[in-house]
Structures are given as C-alpha cells and as structure tokens.
PDB file of C-alpha atoms and ligand atoms in Angstrom:
ATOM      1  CA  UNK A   1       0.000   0.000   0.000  1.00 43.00           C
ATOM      2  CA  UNK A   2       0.987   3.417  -1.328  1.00 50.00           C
ATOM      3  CA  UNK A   3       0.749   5.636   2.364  1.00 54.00           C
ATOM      4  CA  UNK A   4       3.953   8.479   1.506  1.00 58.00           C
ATOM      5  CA  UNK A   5       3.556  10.382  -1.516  1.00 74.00           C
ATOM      6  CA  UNK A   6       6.093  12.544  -2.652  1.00 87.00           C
ATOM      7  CA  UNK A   7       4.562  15.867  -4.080  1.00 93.00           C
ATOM      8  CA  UNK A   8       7.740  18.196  -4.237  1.00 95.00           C
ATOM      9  CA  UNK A   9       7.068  21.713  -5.889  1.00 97.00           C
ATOM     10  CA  UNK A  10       7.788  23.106  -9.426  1.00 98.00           C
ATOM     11  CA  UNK A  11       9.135  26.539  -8.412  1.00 98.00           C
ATOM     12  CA  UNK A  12       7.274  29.020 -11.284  1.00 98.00           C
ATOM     13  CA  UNK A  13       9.103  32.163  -9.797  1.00 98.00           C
ATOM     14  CA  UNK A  14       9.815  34.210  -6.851  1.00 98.00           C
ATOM     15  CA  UNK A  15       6.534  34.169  -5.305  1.00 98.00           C
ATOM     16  CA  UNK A  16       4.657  31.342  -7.207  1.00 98.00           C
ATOM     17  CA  UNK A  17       5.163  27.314  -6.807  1.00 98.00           C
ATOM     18  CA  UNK A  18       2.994  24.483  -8.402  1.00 98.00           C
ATOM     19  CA  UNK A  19       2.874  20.468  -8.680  1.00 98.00           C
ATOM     20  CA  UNK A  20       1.343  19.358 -12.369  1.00 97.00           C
ATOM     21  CA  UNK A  21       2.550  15.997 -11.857  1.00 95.00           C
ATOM     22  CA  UNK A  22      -0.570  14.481 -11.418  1.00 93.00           C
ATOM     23  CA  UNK A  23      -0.381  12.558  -8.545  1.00 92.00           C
ATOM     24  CA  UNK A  24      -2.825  14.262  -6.951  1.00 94.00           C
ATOM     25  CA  UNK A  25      -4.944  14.683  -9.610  1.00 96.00           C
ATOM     26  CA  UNK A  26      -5.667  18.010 -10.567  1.00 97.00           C
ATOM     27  CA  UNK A  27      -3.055  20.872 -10.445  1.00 98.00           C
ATOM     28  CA  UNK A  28      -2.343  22.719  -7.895  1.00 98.00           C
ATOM     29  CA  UNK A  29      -0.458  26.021  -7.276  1.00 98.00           C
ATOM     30  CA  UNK A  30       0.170  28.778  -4.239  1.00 98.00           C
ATOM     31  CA  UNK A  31       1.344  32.283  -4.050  1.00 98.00           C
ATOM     32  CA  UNK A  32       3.125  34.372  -1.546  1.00 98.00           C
ATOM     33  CA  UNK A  33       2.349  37.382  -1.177  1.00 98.00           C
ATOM     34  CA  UNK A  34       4.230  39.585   1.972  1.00 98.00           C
ATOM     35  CA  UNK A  35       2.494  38.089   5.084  1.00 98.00           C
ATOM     36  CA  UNK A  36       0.962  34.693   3.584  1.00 98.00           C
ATOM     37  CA  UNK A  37       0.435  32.408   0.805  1.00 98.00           C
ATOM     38  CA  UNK A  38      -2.688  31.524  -1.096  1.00 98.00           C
ATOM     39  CA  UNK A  39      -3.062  28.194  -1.848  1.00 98.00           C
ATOM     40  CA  UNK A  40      -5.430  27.189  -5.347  1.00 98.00           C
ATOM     41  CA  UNK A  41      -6.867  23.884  -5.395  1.00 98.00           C
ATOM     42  CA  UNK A  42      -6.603  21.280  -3.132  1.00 98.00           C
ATOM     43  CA  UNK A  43      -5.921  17.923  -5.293  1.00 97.00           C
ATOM     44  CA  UNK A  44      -7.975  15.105  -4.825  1.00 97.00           C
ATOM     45  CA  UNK A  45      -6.754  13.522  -1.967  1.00 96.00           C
ATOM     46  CA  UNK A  46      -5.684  14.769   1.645  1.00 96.00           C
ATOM     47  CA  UNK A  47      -2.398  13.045   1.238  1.00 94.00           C
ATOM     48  CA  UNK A  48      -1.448  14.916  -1.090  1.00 96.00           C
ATOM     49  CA  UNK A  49      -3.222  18.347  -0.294  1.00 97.00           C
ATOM     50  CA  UNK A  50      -1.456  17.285   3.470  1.00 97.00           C
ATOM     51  CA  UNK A  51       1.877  17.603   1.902  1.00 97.00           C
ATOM     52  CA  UNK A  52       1.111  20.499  -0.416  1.00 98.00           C
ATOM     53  CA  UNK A  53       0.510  22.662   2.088  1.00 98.00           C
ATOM     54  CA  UNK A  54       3.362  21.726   4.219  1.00 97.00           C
ATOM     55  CA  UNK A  55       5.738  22.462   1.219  1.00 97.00           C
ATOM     56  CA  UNK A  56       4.619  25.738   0.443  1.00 98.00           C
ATOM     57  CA  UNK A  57       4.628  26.633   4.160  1.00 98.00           C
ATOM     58  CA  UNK A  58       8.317  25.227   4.658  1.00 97.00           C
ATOM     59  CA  UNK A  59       8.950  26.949   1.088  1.00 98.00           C
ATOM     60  CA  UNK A  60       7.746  30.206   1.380  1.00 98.00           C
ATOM     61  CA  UNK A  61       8.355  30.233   5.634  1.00 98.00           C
ATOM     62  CA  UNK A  62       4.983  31.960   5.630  1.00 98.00           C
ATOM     63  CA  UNK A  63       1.519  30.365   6.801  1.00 98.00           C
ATOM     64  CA  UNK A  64      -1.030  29.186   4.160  1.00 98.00           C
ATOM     65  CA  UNK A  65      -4.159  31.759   4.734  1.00 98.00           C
ATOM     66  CA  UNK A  66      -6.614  30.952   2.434  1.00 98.00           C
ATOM     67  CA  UNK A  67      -7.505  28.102  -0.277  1.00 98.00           C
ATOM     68  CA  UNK A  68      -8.785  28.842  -3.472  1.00 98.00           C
ATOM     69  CA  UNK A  69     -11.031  26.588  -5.558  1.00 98.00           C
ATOM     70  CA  UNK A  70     -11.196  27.062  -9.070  1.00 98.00           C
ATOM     71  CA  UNK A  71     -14.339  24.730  -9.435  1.00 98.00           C
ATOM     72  CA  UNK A  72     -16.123  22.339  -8.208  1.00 98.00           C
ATOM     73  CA  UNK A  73     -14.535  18.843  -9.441  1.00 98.00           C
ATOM     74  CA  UNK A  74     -13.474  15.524  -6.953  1.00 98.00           C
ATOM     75  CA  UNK A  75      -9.660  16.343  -8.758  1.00 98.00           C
ATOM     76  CA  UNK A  76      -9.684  19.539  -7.288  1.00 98.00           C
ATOM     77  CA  UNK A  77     -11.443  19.768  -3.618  1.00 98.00           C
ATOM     78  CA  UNK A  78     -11.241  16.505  -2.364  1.00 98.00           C
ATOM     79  CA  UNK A  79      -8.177  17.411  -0.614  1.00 98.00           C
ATOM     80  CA  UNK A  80      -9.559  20.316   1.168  1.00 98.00           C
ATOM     81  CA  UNK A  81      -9.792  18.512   4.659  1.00 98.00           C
ATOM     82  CA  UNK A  82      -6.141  19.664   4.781  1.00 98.00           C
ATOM     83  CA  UNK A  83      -7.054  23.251   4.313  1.00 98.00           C
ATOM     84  CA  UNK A  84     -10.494  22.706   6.566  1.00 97.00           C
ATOM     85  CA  UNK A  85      -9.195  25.359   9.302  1.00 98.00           C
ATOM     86  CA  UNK A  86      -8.660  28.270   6.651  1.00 98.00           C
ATOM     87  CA  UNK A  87     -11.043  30.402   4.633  1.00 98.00           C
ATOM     88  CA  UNK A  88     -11.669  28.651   1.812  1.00 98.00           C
ATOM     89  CA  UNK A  89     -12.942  30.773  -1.547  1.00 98.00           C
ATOM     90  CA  UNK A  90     -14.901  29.804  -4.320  1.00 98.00           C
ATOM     91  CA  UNK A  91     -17.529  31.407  -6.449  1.00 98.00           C
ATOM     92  CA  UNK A  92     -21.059  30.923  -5.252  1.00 98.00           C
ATOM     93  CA  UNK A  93     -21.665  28.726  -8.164  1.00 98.00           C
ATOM     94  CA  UNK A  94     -18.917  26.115  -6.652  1.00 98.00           C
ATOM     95  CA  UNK A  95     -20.974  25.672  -3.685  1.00 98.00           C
ATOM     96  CA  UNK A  96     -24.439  25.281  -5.751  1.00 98.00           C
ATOM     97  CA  UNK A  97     -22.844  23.067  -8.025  1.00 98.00           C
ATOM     98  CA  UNK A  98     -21.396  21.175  -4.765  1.00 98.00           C
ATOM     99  CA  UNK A  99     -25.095  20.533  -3.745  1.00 97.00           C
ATOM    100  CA  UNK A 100     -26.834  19.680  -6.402  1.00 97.00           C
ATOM    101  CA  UNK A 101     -28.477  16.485  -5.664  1.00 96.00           C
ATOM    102  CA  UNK A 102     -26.661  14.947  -8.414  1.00 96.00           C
ATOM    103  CA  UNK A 103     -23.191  15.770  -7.713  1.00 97.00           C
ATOM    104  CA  UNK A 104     -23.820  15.202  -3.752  1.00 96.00           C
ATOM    105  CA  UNK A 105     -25.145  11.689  -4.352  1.00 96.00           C
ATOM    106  CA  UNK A 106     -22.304  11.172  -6.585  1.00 97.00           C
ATOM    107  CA  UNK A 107     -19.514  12.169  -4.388  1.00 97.00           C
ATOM    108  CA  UNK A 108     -21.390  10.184  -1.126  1.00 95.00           C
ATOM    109  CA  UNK A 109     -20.194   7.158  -3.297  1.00 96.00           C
ATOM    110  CA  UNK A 110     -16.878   8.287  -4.987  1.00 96.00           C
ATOM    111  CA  UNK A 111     -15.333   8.841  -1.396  1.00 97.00           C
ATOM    112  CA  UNK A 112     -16.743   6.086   0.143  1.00 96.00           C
ATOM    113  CA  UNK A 113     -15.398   4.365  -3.179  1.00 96.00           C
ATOM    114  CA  UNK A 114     -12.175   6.046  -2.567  1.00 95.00           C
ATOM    115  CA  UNK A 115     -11.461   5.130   0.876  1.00 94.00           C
ATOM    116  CA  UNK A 116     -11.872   1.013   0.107  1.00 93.00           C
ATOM    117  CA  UNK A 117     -10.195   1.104  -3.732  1.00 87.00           C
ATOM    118  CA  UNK A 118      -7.563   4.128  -3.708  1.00 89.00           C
ATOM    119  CA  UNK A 119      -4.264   3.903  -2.087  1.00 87.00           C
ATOM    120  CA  UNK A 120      -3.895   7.637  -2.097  1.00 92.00           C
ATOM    121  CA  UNK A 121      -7.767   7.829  -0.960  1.00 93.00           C
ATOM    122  CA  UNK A 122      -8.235   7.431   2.945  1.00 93.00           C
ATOM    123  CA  UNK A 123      -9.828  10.385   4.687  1.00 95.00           C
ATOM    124  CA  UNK A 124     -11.430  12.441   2.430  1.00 97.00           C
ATOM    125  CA  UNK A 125     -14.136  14.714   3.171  1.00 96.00           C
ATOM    126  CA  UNK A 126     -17.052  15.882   1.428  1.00 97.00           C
ATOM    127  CA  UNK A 127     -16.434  20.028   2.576  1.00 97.00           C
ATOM    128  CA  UNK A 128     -18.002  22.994   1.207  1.00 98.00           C
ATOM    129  CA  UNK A 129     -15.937  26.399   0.149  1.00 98.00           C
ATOM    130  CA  UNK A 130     -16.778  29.053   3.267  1.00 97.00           C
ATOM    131  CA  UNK A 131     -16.730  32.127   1.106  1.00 98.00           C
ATOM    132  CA  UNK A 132     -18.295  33.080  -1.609  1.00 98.00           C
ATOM    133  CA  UNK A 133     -18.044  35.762  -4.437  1.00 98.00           C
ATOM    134  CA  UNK A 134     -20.181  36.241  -7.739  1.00 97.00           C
ATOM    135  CA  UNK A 135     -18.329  37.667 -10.423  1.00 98.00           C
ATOM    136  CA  UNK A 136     -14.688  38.881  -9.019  1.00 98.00           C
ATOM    137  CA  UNK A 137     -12.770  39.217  -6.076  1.00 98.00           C
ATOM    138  CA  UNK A 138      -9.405  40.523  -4.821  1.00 98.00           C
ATOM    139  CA  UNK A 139      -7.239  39.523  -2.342  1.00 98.00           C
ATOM    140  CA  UNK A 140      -4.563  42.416  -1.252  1.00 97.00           C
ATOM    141  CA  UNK A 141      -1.238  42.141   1.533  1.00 98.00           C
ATOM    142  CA  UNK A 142       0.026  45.550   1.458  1.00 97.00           C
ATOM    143  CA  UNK A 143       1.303  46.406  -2.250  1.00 97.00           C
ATOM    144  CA  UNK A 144       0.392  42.867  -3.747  1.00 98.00           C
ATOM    145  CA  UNK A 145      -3.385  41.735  -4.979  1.00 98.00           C
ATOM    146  CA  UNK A 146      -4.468  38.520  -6.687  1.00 98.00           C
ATOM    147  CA  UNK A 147      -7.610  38.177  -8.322  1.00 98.00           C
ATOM    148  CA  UNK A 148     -10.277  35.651  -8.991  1.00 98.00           C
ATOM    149  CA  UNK A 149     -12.270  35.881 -11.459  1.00 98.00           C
ATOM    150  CA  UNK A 150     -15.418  34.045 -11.840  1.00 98.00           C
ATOM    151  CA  UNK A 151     -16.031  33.339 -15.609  1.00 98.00           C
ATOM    152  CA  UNK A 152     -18.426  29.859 -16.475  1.00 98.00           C
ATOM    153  CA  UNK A 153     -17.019  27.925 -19.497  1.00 98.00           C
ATOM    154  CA  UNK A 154     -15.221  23.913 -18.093  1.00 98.00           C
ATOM    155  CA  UNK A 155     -18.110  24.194 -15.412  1.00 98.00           C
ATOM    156  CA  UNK A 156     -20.408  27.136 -14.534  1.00 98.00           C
ATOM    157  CA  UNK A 157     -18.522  27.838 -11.305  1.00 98.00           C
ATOM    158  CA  UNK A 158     -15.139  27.998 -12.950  1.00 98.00           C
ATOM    159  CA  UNK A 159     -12.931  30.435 -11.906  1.00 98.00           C
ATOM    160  CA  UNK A 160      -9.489  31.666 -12.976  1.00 98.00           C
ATOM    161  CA  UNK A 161      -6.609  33.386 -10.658  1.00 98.00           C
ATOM    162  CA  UNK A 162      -4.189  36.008 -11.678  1.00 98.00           C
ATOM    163  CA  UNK A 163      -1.406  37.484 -10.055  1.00 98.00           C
ATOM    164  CA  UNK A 164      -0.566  40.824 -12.032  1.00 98.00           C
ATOM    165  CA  UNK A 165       2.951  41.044 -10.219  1.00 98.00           C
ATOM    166  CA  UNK A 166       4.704  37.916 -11.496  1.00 98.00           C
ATOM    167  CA  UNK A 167       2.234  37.882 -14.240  1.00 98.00           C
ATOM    168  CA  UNK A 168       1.094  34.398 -13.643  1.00 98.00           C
ATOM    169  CA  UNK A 169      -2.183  32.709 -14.302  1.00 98.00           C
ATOM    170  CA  UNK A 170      -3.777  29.947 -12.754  1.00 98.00           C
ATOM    171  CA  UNK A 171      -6.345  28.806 -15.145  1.00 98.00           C
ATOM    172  CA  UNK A 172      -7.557  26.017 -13.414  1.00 98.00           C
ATOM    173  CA  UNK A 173      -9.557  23.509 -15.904  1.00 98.00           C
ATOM    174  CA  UNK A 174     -10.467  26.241 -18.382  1.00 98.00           C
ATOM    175  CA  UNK A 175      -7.025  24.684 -19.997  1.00 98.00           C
ATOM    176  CA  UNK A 176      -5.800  21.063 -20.565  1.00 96.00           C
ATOM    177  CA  UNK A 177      -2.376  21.378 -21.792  1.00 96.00           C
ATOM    178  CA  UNK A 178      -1.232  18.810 -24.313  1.00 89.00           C
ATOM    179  CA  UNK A 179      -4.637  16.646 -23.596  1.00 89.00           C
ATOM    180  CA  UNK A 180      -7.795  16.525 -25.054  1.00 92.00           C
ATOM    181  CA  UNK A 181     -10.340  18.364 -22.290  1.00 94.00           C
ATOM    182  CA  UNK A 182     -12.836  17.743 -20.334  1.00 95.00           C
ATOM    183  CA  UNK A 183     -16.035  19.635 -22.160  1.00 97.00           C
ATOM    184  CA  UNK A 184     -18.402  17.321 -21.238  1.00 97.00           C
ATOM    185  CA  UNK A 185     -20.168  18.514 -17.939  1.00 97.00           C
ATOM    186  CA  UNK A 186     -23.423  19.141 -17.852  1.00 97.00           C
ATOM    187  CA  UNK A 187     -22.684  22.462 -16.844  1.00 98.00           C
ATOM    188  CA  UNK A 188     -20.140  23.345 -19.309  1.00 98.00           C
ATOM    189  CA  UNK A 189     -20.641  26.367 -21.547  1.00 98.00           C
ATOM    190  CA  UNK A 190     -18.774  26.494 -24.510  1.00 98.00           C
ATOM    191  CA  UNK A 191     -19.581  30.098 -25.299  1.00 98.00           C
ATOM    192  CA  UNK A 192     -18.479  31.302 -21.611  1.00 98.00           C
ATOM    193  CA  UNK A 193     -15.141  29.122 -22.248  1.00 98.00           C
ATOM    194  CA  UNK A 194     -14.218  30.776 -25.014  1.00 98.00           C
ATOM    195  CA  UNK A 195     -15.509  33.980 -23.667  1.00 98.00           C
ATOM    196  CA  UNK A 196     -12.882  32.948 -20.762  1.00 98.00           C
ATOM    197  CA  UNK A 197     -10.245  31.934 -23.401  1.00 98.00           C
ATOM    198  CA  UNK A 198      -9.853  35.897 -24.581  1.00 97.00           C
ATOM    199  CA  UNK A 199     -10.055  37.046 -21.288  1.00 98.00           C
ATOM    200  CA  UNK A 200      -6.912  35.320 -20.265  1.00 98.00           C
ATOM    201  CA  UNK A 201      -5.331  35.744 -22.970  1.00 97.00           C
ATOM    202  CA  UNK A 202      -5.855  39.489 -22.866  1.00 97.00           C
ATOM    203  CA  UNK A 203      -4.034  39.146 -18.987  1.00 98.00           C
ATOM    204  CA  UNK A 204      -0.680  38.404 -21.499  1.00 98.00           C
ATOM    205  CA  UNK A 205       0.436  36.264 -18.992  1.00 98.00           C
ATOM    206  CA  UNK A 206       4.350  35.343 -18.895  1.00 98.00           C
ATOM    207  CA  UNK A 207       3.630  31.276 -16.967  1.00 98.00           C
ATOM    208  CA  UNK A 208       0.009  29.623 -17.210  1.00 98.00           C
ATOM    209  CA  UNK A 209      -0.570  27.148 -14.657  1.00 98.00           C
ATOM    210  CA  UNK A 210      -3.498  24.637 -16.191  1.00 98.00           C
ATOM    211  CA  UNK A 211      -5.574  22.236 -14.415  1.00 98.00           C
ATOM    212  CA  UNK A 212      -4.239  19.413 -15.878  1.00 97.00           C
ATOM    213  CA  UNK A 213      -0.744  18.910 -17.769  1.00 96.00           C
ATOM    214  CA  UNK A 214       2.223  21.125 -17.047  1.00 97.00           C
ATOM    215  CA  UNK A 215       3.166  24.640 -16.995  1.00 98.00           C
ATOM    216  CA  UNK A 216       3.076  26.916 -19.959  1.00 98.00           C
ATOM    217  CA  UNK A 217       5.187  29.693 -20.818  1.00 98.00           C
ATOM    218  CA  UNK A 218       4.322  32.656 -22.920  1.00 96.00           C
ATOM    219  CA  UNK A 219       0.838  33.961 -23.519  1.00 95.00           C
ATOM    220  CA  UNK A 220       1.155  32.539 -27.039  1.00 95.00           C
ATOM    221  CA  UNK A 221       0.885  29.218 -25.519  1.00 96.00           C
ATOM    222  CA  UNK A 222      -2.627  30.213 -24.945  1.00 97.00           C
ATOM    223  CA  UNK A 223      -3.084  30.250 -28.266  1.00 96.00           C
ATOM    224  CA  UNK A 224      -4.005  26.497 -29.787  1.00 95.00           C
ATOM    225  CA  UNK A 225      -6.179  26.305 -27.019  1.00 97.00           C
ATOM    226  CA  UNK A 226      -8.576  28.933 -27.916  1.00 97.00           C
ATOM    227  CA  UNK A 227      -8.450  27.782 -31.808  1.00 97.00           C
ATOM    228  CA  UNK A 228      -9.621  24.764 -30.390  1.00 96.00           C
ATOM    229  CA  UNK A 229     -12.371  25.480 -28.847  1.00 97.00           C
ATOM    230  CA  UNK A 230     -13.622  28.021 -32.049  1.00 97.00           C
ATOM    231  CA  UNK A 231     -12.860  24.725 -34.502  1.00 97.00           C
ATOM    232  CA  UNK A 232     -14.729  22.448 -32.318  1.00 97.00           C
ATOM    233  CA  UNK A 233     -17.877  24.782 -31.787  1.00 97.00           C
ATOM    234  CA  UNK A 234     -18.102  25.506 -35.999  1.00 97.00           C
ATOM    235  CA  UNK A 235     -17.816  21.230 -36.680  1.00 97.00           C
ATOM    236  CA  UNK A 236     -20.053  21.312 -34.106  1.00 97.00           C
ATOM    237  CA  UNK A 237     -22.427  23.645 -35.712  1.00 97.00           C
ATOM    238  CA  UNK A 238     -21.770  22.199 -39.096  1.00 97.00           C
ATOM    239  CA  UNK A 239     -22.683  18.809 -38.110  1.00 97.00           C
ATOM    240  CA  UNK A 240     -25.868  19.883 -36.487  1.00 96.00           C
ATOM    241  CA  UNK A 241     -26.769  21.675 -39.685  1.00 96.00           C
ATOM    242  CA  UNK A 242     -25.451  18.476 -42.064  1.00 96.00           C
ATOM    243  CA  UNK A 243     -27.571  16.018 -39.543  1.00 95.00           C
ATOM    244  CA  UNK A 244     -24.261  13.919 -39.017  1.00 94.00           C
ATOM    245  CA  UNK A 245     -24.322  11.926 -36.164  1.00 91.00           C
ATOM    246  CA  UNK A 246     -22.126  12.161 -32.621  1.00 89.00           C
ATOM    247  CA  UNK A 247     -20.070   8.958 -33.880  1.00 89.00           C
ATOM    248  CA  UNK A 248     -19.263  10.402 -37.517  1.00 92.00           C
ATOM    249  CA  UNK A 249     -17.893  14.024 -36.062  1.00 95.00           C
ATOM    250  CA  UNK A 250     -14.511  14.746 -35.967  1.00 92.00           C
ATOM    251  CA  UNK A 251     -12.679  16.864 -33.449  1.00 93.00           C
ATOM    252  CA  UNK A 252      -9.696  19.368 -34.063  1.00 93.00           C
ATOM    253  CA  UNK A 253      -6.417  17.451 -33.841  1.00 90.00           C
ATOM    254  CA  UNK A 254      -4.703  19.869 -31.584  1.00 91.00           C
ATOM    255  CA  UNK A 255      -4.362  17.332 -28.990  1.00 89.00           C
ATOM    256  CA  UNK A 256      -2.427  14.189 -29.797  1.00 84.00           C
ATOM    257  CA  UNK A 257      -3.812  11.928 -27.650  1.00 80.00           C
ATOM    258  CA  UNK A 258      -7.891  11.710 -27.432  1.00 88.00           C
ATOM    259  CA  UNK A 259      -9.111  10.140 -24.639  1.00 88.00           C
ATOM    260  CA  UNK A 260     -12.183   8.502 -27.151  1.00 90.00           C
ATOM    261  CA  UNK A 261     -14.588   8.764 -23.532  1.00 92.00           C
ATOM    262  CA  UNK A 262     -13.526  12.329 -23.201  1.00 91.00           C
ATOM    263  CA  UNK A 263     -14.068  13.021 -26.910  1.00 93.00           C
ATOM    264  CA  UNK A 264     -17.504  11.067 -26.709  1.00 94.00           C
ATOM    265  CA  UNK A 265     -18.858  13.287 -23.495  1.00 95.00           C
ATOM    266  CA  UNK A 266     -17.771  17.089 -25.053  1.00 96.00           C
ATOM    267  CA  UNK A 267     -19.129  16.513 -28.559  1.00 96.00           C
ATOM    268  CA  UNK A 268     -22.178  14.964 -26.599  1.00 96.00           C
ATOM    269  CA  UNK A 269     -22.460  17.476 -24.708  1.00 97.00           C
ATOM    270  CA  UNK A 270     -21.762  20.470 -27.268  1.00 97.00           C
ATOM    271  CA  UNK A 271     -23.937  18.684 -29.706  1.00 97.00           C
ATOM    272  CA  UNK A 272     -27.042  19.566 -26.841  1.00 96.00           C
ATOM    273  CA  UNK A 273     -25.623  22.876 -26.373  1.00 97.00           C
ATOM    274  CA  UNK A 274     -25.697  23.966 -29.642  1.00 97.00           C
ATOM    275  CA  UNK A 275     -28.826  22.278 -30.996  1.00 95.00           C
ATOM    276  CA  UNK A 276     -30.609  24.830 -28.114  1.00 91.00           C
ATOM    277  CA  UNK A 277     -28.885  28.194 -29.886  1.00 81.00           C
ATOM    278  CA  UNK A 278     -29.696  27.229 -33.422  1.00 64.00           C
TER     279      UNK A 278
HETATM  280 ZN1  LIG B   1     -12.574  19.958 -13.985  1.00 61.20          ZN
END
C-alpha cells in the first residue's frame, strides 16, 4: 500500500510554486504574497493536499491563509480537509454546483469508493468552500493583490486566478495542456469558455498554470487552445446543420492523444448545447 507520496514543488518564480505531476490529480499552485500564501486547489486527496501545504509553508516560511477553488470537481477539492481550518474561496456557483443532488449523491459514493479502492484515498471529506463571491474578487497584503475571477465555461462555477505582479495565471480547468479536455459537464458552456479563453489571454500572462498537464510559458501558448475550442464549436455547428451523427464528427487534432470517452462526453455534450442556440 501506497501511504507516503512525494509531491515536491515546481518553483514558477519568486513568489509562485505548483505540482502538475498528477499525482494528486488536478493541479495545484500557491502564491506568496508579503504576510501569507494563497493556496489554489486542493488535489484530490488529503495526502497529497497534506503535503502540499506543508511544502509551500516550509517553502515560502509563511503560513497558508486561504484556499482557493477554481471549481467544483473531486480532482480539485477533495483534498480540502487539509485546508479545513482556513477560509476557503470559491464562487457561489462552486458551492451550488457542490449541492446539487446529483453531484452530492455522486460524491457520497466516490469517497466512500475512494477510501476502500484508492491507495492515495483514505480520509477524504465531502467540505463545502466558506466564502463566496459572484463575479470577481481581490485579495490584497500591502502592495500585492491577486484576483479571482469568476467566468463559467469547463463548469459554470469555474474560476481563474491572476497574479498581475509575477504575471502568472492559474487557469484552473479552463485549460488542458497537451490533452484533449474535459467539455463534457453538464454544466459546461462552450460560449463562456471561449468567452474565458480571450479574457486570459488578454491578462498576457508570462507562466500559465493549467488544471491538468504542465506549466506553460508565454501567452502565445494560450493560443491552440482557444483555436480549439472556435474549430470544435463551428464542426459542431456544421454537423448539427449536415444532420451527421455524434459517432461520424470529428474533433480538431490539436491534442495528440484523445481520450475517445472524453471526446464522446464534449461533442455529446456540445452537440445539446448547440442544438438549443440554433
Ligand atoms: Zn474539472
């Protein structure tokens, strides 16, 4: 049995760390400002969230104050046990999205699923963000802010992070770098996403931190990502208006690998979207 995990940090710059390894999951990443650090997303399981927030305190030699979640998936706030004694921040769509009766039935089973299957899984916690903002919200420590910004798009509580000084962005799930993503939740909006793809590209961030897959440098980086999503929508449209069916569409090849369930959920998904706007 797996029980020690290492989860060392990537160090982005100065004042901002990540892990993109995947061993917990989703990504994570902190920043340090002058008196604390922020922490953004929690991974999936309180191992590794446990260690996580050790490193960035032994890192940075400053206390973890607050934990922010980008959204409301089991990769990303399972492992907020570890953070249960902080202010935790999400937008108030997290926390409805948390309770809906289909994701809280859900997760009831995934952790108790969890705890007997999943080395990594013991402990977890079904816990609920403890503040809330609607569309934007900065945190400030004398001369340095971050901000969250609540935009929709991957999930309709997603949220990304910027911190202007270091120019970095945490973009949460609203990017899967060099996999096919995740566009298949029933909240998804593929108009707010790439609403949410200009907006952070328009930060002209120097390091983007994504939800899954590893750090990207350079704003340009940004850049296939958004294509993406404006090739997918127009097959997308095309096929509605040609009648093809889910199995005969084919998605952009920006991605090398395609996870065919992945693939199967977004243009499901997108295929309802769209079929509403038209
Ligand atoms: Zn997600």
């Amino acid at each position: 049995m797996i029980s020690i995990v290492s989860y060392e940090l990537e160090i982005i710059s100065p004042r901002a760390v990540a892990n993109t390894e995947g061993v917990g999951r989703g990504n994570v990443g902190a920043i340090y400002l002058n008196n604390f650090c922020l922490a953004i997303d929690s991974s999936m399981y309180v191992s590794t969230g446990d260690l996580f927030r050790s490193n960035v305190e032994t890192h940075f030699k400053a206390p973890v104050k607050f934990l922010i979640i980008t959204h409301y998936h089991a990769d990303h706030t399972f492992g907020m046990k570890s953070f249960k004694d902080l202010v935790s921040i999400s937008s108030a769509q997290v926390s409805k999205n948390l309770q809906s009766t289909d994701v809280l039935e859900r997760y009831k089973g995934y952790i108790i699923e969890l705890e007997k299957d999943d080395p990594l899984g013991k402990g977890v916690e079904f816990i609920l963000p403890n503040f809330l903002f609607t569309e934007s919200l900065i945190i400030n420590d004398e001369n340095l802010s971050v901000e969250i910004n609540h935009v929709g798009g991957h999930t309709s509580g997603s949220s990304f992070v910027f911190f202007p000084e270091e120019k970095i962005l945490f973009a949460g799930d609203l990017i899967f770098e060099d996999k096919f993503p995740y566009a298949g939740d029933v909240t998804c909006d593929p108009e707010k996403w790439i609403t949410a793809m200009k907006r952070m590209r328009a930060l002209n961030p120097d390091f983007i931190i994504p939800g899954h897959g590893p750090v990207m440098k350079g704003s340009d980086k940004l850049d296939r990502h958004e294509k993406f999503f404006i090739e997918l929508r127009s097959i997308i449209k095309d096929a509605i208006t040609d009648g093809l069916k889910q199995e005969e569409i084919e998605v952009p090849t920006t991605f090398d690998n395609i996870d065919p369930e992945l693939k199967l959920l977004t243009v499901d998904h997108w295929l309802k979207y769209y079929k509403t706007q038209i």
